mmCIF file of C-alpha atoms in Angstrom:
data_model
loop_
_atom_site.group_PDB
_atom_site.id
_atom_site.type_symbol
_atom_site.label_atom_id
_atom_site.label_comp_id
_atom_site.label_asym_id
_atom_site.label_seq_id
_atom_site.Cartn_x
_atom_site.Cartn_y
_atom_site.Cartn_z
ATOM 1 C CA UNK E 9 -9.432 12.959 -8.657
ATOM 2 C CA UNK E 10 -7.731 11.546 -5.011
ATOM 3 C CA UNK E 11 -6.480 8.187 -5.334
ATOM 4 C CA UNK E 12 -5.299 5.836 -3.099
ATOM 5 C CA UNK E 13 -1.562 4.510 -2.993
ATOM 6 C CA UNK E 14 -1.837 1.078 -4.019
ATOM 7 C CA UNK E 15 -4.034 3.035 -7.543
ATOM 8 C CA UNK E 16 -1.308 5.071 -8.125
ATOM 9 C CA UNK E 17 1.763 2.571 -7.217
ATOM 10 C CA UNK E 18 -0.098 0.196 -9.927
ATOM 11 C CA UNK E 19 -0.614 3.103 -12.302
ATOM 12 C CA UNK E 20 3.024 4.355 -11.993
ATOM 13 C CA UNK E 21 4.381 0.066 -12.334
ATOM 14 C CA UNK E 22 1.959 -0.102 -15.860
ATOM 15 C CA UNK E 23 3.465 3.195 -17.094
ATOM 16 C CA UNK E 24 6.772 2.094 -16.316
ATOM 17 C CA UNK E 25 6.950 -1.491 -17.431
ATOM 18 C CA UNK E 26 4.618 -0.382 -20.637
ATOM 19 C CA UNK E 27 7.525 2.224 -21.460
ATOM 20 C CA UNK E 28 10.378 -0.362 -21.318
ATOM 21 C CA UNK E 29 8.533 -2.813 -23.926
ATOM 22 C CA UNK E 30 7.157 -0.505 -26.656
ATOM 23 C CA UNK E 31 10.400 1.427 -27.073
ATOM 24 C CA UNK E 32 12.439 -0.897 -29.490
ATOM 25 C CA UNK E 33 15.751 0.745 -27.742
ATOM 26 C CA UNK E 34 15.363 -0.092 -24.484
ATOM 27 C CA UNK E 35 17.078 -3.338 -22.704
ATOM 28 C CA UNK E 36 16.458 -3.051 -19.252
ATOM 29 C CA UNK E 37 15.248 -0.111 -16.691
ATOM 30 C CA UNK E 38 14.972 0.268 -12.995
ATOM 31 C CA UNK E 39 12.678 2.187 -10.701
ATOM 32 C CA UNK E 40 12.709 2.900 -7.139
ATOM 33 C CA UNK E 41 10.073 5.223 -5.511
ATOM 34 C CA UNK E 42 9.557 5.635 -1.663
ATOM 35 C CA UNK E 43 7.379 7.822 0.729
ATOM 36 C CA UNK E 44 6.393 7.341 3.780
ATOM 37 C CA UNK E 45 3.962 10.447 3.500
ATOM 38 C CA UNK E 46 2.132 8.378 0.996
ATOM 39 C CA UNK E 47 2.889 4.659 1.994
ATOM 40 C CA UNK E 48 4.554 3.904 -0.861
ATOM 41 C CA UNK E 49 7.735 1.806 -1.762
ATOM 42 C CA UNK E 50 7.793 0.334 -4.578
ATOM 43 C CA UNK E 51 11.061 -1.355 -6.071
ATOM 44 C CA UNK E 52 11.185 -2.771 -9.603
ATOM 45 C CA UNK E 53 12.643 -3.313 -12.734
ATOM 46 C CA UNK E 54 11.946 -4.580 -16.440
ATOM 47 C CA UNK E 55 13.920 -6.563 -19.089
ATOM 48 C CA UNK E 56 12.975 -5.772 -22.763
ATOM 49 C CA UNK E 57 11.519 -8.352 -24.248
ATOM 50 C CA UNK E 58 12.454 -7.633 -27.303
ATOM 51 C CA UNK E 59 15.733 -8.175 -26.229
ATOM 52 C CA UNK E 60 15.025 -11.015 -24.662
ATOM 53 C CA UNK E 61 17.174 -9.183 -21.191
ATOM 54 C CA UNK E 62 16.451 -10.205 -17.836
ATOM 55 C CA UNK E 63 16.212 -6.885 -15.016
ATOM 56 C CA UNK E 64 16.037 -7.493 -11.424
ATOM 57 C CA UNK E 65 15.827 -4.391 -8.881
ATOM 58 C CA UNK E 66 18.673 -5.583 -6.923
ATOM 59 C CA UNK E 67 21.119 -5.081 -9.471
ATOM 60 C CA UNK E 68 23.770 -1.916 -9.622
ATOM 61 C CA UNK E 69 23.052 0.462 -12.082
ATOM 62 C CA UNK E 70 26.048 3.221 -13.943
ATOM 63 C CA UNK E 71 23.712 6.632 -12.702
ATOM 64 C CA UNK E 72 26.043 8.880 -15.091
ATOM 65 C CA UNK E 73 26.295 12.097 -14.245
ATOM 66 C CA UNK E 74 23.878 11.601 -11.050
ATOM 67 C CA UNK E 75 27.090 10.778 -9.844
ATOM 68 C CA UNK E 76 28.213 14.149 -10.138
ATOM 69 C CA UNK E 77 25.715 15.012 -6.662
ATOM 70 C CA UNK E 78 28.346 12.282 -4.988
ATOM 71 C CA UNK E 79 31.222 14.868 -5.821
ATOM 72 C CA UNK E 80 29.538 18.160 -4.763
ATOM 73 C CA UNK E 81 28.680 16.426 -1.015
ATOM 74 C CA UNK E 82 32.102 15.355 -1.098
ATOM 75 C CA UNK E 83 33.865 18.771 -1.549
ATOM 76 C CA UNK E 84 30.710 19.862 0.984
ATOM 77 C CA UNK E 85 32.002 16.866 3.504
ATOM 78 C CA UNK E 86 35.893 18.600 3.254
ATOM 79 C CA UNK E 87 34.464 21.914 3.614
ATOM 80 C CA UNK E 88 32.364 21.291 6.697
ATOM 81 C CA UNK E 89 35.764 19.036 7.866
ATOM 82 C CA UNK E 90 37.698 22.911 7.556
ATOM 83 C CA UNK E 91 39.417 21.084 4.677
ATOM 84 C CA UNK E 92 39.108 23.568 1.985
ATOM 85 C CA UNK E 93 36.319 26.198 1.025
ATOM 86 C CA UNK E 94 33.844 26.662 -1.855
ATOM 87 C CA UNK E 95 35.351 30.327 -2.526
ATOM 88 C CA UNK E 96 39.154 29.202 -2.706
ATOM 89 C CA UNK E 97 41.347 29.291 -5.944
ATOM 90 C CA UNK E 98 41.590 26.230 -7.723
ATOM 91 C CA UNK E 99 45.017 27.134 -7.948
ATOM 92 C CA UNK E 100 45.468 26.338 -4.548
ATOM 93 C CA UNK E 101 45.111 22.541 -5.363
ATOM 94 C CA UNK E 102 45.889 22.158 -8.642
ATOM 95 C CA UNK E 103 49.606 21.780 -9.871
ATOM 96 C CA UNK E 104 50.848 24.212 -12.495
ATOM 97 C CA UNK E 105 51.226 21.832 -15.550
ATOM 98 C CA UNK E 106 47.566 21.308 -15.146
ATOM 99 C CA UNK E 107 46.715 25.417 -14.802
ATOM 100 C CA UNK E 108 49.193 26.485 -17.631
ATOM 101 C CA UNK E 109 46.943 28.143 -20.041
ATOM 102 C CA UNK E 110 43.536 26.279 -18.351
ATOM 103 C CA UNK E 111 40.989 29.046 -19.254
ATOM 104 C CA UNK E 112 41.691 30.580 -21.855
ATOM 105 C CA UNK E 113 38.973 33.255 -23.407
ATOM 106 C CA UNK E 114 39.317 36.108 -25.695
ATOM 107 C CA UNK E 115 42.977 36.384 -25.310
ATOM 108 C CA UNK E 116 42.370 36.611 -21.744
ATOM 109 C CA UNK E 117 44.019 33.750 -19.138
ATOM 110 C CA UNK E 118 41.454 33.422 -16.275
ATOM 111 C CA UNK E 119 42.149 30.217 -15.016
ATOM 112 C CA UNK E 120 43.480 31.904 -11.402
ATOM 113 C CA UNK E 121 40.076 33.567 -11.365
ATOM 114 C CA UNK E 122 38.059 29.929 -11.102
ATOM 115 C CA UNK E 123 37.080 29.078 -7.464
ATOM 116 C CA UNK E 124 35.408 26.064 -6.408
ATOM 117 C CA UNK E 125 32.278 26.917 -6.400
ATOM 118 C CA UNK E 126 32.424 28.212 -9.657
ATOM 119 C CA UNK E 127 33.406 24.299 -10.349
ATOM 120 C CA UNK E 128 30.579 22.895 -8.799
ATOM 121 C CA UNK E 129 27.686 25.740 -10.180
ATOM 122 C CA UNK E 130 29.057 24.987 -13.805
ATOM 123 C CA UNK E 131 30.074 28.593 -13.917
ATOM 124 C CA UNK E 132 33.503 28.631 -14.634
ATOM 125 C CA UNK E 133 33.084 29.046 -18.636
ATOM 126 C CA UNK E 134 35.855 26.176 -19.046
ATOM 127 C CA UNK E 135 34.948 24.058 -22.570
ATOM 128 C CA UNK E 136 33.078 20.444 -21.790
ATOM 129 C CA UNK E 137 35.838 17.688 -22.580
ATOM 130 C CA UNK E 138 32.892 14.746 -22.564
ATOM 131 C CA UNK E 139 31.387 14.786 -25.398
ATOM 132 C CA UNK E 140 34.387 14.982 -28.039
ATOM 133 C CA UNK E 141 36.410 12.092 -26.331
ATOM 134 C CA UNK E 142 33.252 10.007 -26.129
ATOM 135 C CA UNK E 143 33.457 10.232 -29.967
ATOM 136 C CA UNK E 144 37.309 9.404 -29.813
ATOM 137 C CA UNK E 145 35.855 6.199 -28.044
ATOM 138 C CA UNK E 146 33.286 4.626 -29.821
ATOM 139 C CA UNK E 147 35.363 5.287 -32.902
ATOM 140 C CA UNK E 148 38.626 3.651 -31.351
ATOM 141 C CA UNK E 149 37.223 0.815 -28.371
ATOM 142 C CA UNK E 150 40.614 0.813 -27.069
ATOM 143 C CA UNK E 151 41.009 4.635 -26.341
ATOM 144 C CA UNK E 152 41.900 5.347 -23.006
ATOM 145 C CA UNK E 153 42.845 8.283 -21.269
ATOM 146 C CA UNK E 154 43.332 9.237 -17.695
ATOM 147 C CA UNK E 155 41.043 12.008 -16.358
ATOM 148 C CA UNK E 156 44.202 14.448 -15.533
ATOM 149 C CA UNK E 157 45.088 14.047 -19.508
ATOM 150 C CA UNK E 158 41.211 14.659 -20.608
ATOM 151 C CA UNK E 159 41.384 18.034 -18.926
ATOM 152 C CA UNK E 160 44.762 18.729 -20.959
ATOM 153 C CA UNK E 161 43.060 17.572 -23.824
ATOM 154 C CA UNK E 162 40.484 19.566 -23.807
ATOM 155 C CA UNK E 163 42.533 22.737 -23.006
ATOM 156 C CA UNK E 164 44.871 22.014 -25.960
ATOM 157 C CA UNK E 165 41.714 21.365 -28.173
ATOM 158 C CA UNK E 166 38.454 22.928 -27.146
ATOM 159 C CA UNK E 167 37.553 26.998 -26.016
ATOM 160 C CA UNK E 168 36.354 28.352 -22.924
ATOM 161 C CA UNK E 169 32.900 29.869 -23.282
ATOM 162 C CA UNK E 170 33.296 32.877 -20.510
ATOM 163 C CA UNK E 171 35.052 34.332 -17.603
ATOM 164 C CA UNK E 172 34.454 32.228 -14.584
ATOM 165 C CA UNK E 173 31.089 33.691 -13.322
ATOM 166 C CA UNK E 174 30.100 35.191 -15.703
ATOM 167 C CA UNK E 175 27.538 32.567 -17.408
ATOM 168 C CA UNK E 176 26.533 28.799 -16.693
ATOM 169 C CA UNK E 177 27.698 25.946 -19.044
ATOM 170 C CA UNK E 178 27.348 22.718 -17.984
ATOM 171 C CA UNK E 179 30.522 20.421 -18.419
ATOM 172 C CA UNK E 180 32.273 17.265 -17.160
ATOM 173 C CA UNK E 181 35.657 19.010 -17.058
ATOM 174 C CA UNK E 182 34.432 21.250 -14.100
ATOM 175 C CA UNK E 183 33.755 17.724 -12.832
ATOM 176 C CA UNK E 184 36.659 16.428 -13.337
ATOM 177 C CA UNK E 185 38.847 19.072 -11.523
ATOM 178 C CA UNK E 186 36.765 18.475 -8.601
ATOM 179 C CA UNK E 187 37.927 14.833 -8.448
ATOM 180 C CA UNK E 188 41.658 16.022 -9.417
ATOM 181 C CA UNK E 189 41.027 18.348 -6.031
ATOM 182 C CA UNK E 190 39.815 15.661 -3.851
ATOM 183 C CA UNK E 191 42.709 13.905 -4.594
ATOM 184 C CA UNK E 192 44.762 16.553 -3.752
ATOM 185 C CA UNK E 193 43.488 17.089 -0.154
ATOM 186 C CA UNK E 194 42.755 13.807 0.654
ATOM 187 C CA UNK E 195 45.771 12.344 -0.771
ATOM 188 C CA UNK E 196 43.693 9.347 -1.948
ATOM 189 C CA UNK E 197 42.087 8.560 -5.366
ATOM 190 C CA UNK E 198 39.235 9.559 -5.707
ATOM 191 C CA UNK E 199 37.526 6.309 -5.953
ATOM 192 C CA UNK E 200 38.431 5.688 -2.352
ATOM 193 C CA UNK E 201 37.742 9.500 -0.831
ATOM 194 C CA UNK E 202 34.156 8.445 -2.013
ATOM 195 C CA UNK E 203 33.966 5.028 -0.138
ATOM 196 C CA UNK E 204 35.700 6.576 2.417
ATOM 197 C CA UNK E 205 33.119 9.697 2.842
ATOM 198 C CA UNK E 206 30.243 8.365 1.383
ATOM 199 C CA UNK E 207 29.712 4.872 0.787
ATOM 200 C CA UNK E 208 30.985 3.785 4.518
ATOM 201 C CA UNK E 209 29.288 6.025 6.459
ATOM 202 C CA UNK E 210 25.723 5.743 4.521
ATOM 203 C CA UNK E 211 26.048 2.274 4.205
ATOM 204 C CA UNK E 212 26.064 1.899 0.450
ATOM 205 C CA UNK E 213 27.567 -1.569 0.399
ATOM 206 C CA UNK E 214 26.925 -2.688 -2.837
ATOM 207 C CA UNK E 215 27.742 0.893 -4.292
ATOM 208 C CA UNK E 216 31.151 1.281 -6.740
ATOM 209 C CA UNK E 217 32.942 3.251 -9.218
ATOM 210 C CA UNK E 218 32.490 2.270 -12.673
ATOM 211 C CA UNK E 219 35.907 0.397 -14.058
ATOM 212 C CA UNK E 220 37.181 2.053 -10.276
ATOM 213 C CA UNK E 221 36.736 -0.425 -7.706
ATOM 214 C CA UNK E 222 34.512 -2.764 -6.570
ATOM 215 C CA UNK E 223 31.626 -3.244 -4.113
ATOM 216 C CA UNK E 224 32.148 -3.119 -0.403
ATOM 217 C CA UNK E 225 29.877 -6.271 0.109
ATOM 218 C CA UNK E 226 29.402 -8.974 -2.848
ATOM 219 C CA UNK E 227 26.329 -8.227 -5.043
ATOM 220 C CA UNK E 228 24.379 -11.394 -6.488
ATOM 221 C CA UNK E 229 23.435 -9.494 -9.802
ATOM 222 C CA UNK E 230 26.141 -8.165 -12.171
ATOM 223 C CA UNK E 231 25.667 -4.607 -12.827
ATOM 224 C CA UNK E 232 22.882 -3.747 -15.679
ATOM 225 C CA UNK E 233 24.114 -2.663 -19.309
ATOM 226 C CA UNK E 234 24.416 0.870 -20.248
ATOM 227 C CA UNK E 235 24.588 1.859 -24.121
ATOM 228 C CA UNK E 236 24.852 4.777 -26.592
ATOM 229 C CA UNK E 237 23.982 4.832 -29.978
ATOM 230 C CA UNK E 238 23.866 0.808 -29.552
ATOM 231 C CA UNK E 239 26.902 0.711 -28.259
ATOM 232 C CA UNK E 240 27.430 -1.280 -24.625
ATOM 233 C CA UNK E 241 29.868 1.231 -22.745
ATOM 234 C CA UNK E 242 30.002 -0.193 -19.767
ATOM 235 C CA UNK E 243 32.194 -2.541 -22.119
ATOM 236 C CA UNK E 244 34.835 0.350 -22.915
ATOM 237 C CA UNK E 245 37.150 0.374 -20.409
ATOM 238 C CA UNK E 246 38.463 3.702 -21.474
ATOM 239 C CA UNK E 247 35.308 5.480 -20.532
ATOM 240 C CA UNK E 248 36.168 5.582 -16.520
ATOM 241 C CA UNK E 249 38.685 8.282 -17.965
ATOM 242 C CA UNK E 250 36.157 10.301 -19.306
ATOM 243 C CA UNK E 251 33.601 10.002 -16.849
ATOM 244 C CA UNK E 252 35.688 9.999 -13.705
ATOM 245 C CA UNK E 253 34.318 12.545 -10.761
ATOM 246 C CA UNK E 254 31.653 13.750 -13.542
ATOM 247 C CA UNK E 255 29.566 10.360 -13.123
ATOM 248 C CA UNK E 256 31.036 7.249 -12.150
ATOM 249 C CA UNK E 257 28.715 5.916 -9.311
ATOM 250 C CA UNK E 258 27.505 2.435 -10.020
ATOM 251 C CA UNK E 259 24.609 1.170 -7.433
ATOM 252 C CA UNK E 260 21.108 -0.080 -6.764
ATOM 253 C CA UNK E 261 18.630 2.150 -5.725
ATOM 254 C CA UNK E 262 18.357 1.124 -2.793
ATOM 255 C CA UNK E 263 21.460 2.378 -1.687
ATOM 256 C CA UNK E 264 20.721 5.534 -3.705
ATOM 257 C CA UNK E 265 18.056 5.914 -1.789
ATOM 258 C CA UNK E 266 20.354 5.799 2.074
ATOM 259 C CA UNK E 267 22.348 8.543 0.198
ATOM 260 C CA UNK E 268 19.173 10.445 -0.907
ATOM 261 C CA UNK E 269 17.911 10.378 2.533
ATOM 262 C CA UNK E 270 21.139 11.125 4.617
ATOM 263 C CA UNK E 271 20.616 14.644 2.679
ATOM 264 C CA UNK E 272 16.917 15.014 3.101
ATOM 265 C CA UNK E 273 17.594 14.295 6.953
ATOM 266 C CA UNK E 274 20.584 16.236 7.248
ATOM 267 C CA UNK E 275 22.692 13.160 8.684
ATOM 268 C CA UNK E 276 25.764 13.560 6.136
ATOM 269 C CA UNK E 277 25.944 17.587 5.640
ATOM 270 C CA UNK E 278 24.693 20.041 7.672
ATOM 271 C CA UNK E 279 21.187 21.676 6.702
ATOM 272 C CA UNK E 280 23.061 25.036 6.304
ATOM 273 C CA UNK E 281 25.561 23.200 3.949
ATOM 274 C CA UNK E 282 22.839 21.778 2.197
ATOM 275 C CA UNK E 283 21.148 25.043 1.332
ATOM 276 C CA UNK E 284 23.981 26.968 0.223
ATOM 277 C CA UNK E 285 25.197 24.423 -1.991
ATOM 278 C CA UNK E 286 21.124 24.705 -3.517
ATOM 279 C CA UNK E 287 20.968 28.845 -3.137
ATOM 280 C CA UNK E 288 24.656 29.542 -5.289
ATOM 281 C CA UNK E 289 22.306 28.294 -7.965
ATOM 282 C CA UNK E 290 22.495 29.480 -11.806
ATOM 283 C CA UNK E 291 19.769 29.034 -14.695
ATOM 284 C CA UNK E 292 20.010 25.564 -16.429
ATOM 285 C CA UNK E 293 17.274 26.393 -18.317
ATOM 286 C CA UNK E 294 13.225 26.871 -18.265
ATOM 287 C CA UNK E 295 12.140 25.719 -14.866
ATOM 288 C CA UNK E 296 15.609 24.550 -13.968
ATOM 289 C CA UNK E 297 18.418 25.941 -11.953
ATOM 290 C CA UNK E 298 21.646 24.510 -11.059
ATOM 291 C CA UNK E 299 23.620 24.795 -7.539
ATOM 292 C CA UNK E 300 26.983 22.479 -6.413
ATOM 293 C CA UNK E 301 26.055 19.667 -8.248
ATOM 294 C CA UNK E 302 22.045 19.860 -7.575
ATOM 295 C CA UNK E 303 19.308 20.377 -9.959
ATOM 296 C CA UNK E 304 16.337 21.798 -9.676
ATOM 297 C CA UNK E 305 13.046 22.180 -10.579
ATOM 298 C CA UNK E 306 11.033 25.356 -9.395
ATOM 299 C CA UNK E 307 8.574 27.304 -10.095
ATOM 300 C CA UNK E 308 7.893 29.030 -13.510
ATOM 301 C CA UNK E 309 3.998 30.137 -14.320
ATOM 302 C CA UNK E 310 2.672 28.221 -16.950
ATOM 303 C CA UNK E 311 5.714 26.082 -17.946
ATOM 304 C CA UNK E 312 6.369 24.620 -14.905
ATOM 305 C CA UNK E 313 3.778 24.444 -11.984
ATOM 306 C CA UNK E 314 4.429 24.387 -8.130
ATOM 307 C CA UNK E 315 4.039 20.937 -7.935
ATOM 308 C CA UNK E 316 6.605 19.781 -9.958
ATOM 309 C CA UNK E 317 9.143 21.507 -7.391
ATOM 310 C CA UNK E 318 11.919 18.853 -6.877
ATOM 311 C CA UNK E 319 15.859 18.593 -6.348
ATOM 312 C CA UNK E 320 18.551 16.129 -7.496
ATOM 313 C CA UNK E 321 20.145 15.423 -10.626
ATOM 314 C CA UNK E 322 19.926 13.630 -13.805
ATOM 315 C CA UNK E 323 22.235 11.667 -16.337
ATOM 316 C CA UNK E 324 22.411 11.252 -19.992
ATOM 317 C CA UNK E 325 21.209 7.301 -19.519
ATOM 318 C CA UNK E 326 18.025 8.240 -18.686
ATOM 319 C CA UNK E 327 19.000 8.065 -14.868
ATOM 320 C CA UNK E 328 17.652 10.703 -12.534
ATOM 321 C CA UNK E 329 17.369 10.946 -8.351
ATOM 322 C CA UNK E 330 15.553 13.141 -7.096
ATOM 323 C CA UNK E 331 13.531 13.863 -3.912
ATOM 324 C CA UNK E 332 10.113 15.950 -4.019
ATOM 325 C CA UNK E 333 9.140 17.550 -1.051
ATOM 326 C CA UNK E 334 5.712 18.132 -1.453
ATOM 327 C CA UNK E 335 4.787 14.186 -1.540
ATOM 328 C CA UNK E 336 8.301 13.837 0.332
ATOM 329 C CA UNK E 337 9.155 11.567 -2.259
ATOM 330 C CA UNK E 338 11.933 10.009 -3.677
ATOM 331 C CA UNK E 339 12.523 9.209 -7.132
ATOM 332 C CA UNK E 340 15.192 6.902 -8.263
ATOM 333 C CA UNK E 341 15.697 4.826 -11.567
ATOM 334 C CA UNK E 342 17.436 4.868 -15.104
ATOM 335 C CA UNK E 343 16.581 3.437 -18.472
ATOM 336 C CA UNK E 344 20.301 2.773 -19.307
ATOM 337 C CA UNK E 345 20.226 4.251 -23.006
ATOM 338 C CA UNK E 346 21.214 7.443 -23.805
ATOM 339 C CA UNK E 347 18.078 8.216 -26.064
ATOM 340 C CA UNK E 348 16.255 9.191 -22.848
ATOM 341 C CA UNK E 349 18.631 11.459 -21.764
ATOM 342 C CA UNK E 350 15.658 13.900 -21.667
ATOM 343 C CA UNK E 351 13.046 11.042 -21.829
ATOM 344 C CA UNK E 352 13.855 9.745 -18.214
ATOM 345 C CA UNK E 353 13.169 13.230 -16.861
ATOM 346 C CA UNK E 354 9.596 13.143 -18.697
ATOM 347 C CA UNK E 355 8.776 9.862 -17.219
ATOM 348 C CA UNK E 356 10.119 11.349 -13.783
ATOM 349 C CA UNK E 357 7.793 14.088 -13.886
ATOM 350 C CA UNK E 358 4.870 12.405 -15.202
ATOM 351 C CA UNK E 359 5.638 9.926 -11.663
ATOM 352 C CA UNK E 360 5.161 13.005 -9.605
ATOM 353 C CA UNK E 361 2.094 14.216 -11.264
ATOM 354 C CA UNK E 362 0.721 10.830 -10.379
ATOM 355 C CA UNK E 363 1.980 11.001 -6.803
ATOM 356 C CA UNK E 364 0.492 14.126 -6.170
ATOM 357 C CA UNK E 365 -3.104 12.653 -6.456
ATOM 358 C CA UNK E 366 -2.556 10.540 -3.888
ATOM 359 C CA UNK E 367 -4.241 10.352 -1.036
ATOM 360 C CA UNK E 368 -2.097 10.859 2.183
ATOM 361 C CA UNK E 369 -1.378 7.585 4.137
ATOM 362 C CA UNK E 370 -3.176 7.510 7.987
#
């Protein structure tokens, strides 16, 4: 059954806010969808009140690994610039300390046979860093570690998983290299290659880097809470070291939705850039594929129908942005807890089911 936009903005604001106050976990969450197809913008956000938090949809939110979207248009940005290419060496930019013994697997060194794009397709096979030194935090508050030493960590403690190519495993060290090669051509931290590139020229002026830098322009909210397992990380100042390049981005949706549409429109990469970075794609999993730093949802019969198509990425929070072309719609929001690393997706999807009953603005 058709319904109008102002049915299914209401129905998609009651699911939302309803989610936020039966789940006993949740402090605050934040939703942002927009299309002009339908006529519909809607902006909001919900404090738990359970938890007695305030939310207001101004404030900047930590998009974990959305973030790592802001790092594949960045290498695209270089590459377009003639800076460096998606098929060169890492071992072009990396220093040898760093490559000594990188990818190891089966006996085999392979490290000089990872290329960018293997990087940014999470098919290098190189072991995920994250997850272990996350641990190392929450059990030790004053952990720190810099992202160059996470990747040396992880190479002195963790296994590679296959030769570059040769398989898909998603992982924040790929991430992290990435940023580390950024550097390297730009000869500026990363932090300010992505203000530079990104948050300038969109406009994103109340866009950061978590524990990074700060704003461009003042914000008049403080940026929302993110926890795991209870924990408040945006409190643990040693987890910009482990999230780095892989998911650092701290904004309100409203800016994420300028960045959203400079891609949609083509006004930050080039519409050929943009579809190669979404065709070098590898299987994520049922329904999903993965290209240089872009999820996606297509097409599989019976598990996941045609009109579910959409591309962005998601984070571990519960954050997701995405952009759906059939209702050329953007989705934008997080619930800041890592218990709906999976959940925020669900709600996303169930959004677009709504949407897609709408009835097409005159």
């Amino acid at each position: 059954m058709r319904q109008s936009a102002e049915q299914v903005t209401l129905s998609i604001e009651n699911a939302f806010r309803k989610q936020v106050q039966t789940d006993s976990k949740l402090r605050s969450a934040y939703l942002l969808i927009h299309s002009e197809k339908l006529g519909i913008h809607l902006n909001i956000a919900e404090g738990s009140k359970n938890h007695g938090t305030s939310a207001y949809p101004q404030q900047p939110n930590y998009m974990a690994s959305v973030g790592k979207i802001f790092t594949s248009v960045l290498v695209a940005i270089l590459v377009e610039q003639g800076t460096l290419s998606f098929d060169d060496p890492i071992a072009d930019y990396l220093d040898t300390l760093l490559l000594e013994k990188l990818h190891i697997y089966k006996d085999t060194d392979y490290t000089h046979e990872i290329n960018i794009r293997h990087l940014l397709n999470q098919t290098s096979g190189l072991f995920d860093n994250f997850w272990p030194l996350l641990d190392k935090l929450i059990a030790n508050p004053a952990f720190d570690i810099s992202p160059r030493e996470a990747i040396i960590w992880g190479k002195e403690h963790l296994t590679s998983h296959f030769p570059p190519g040769k398989g898909f495993k998603y992982t924040d060290t790929n991430y992290h290299l990435l940023g580390l090669i950024i550097e390297s051509v730009t000869n500026s931290p990363f932090h300010v290659a992505l203000k530079q590139y990104i948050f300038e020229p969109v406009g994103m002026l109340h866009s950061s880097m978590l524990h990074y830098s700060d704003s461009m322009a003042p914000c008049p909210y403080p940026m929302a809470d993110f926890y795991f397992r209870g924990h408040k990380l945006n409190e643990y100042k040693g987890y910009a070291g482990l999230d780095y390049a892989g998911g650092g981005v701290v904004a309100p949706n409203e800016d994420l939705l300028k960045f959203m549409k400079s891609l949609v429109n083509h006004t930050l990469l080039t519409r050929a850039t943009i579809e190669q970075m979404m065709s070098d794609r590898a299987k994520y999993g049922i329904g999903i594929d993965y290209g240089y730093g872009v999820m996606q949802f297509i097409t599989v019969p019976l598990l996941m129908p045609k009109v579910f198509n959409a591309w962005g990425h998601a984070g571990a929070t519960g954050a997701f942005m995405f952009y759906h072309p059939q209702t050329e719609a953007y989705l934008i929001g997080t619930f800041n807890d890592a218990s709906y690393e999976r959940k925020g997706v669900r709600f996303m999807m169930k959004t677009i089911h709504k949407l897609s009953k709408c009835v097409v603005a005159e």
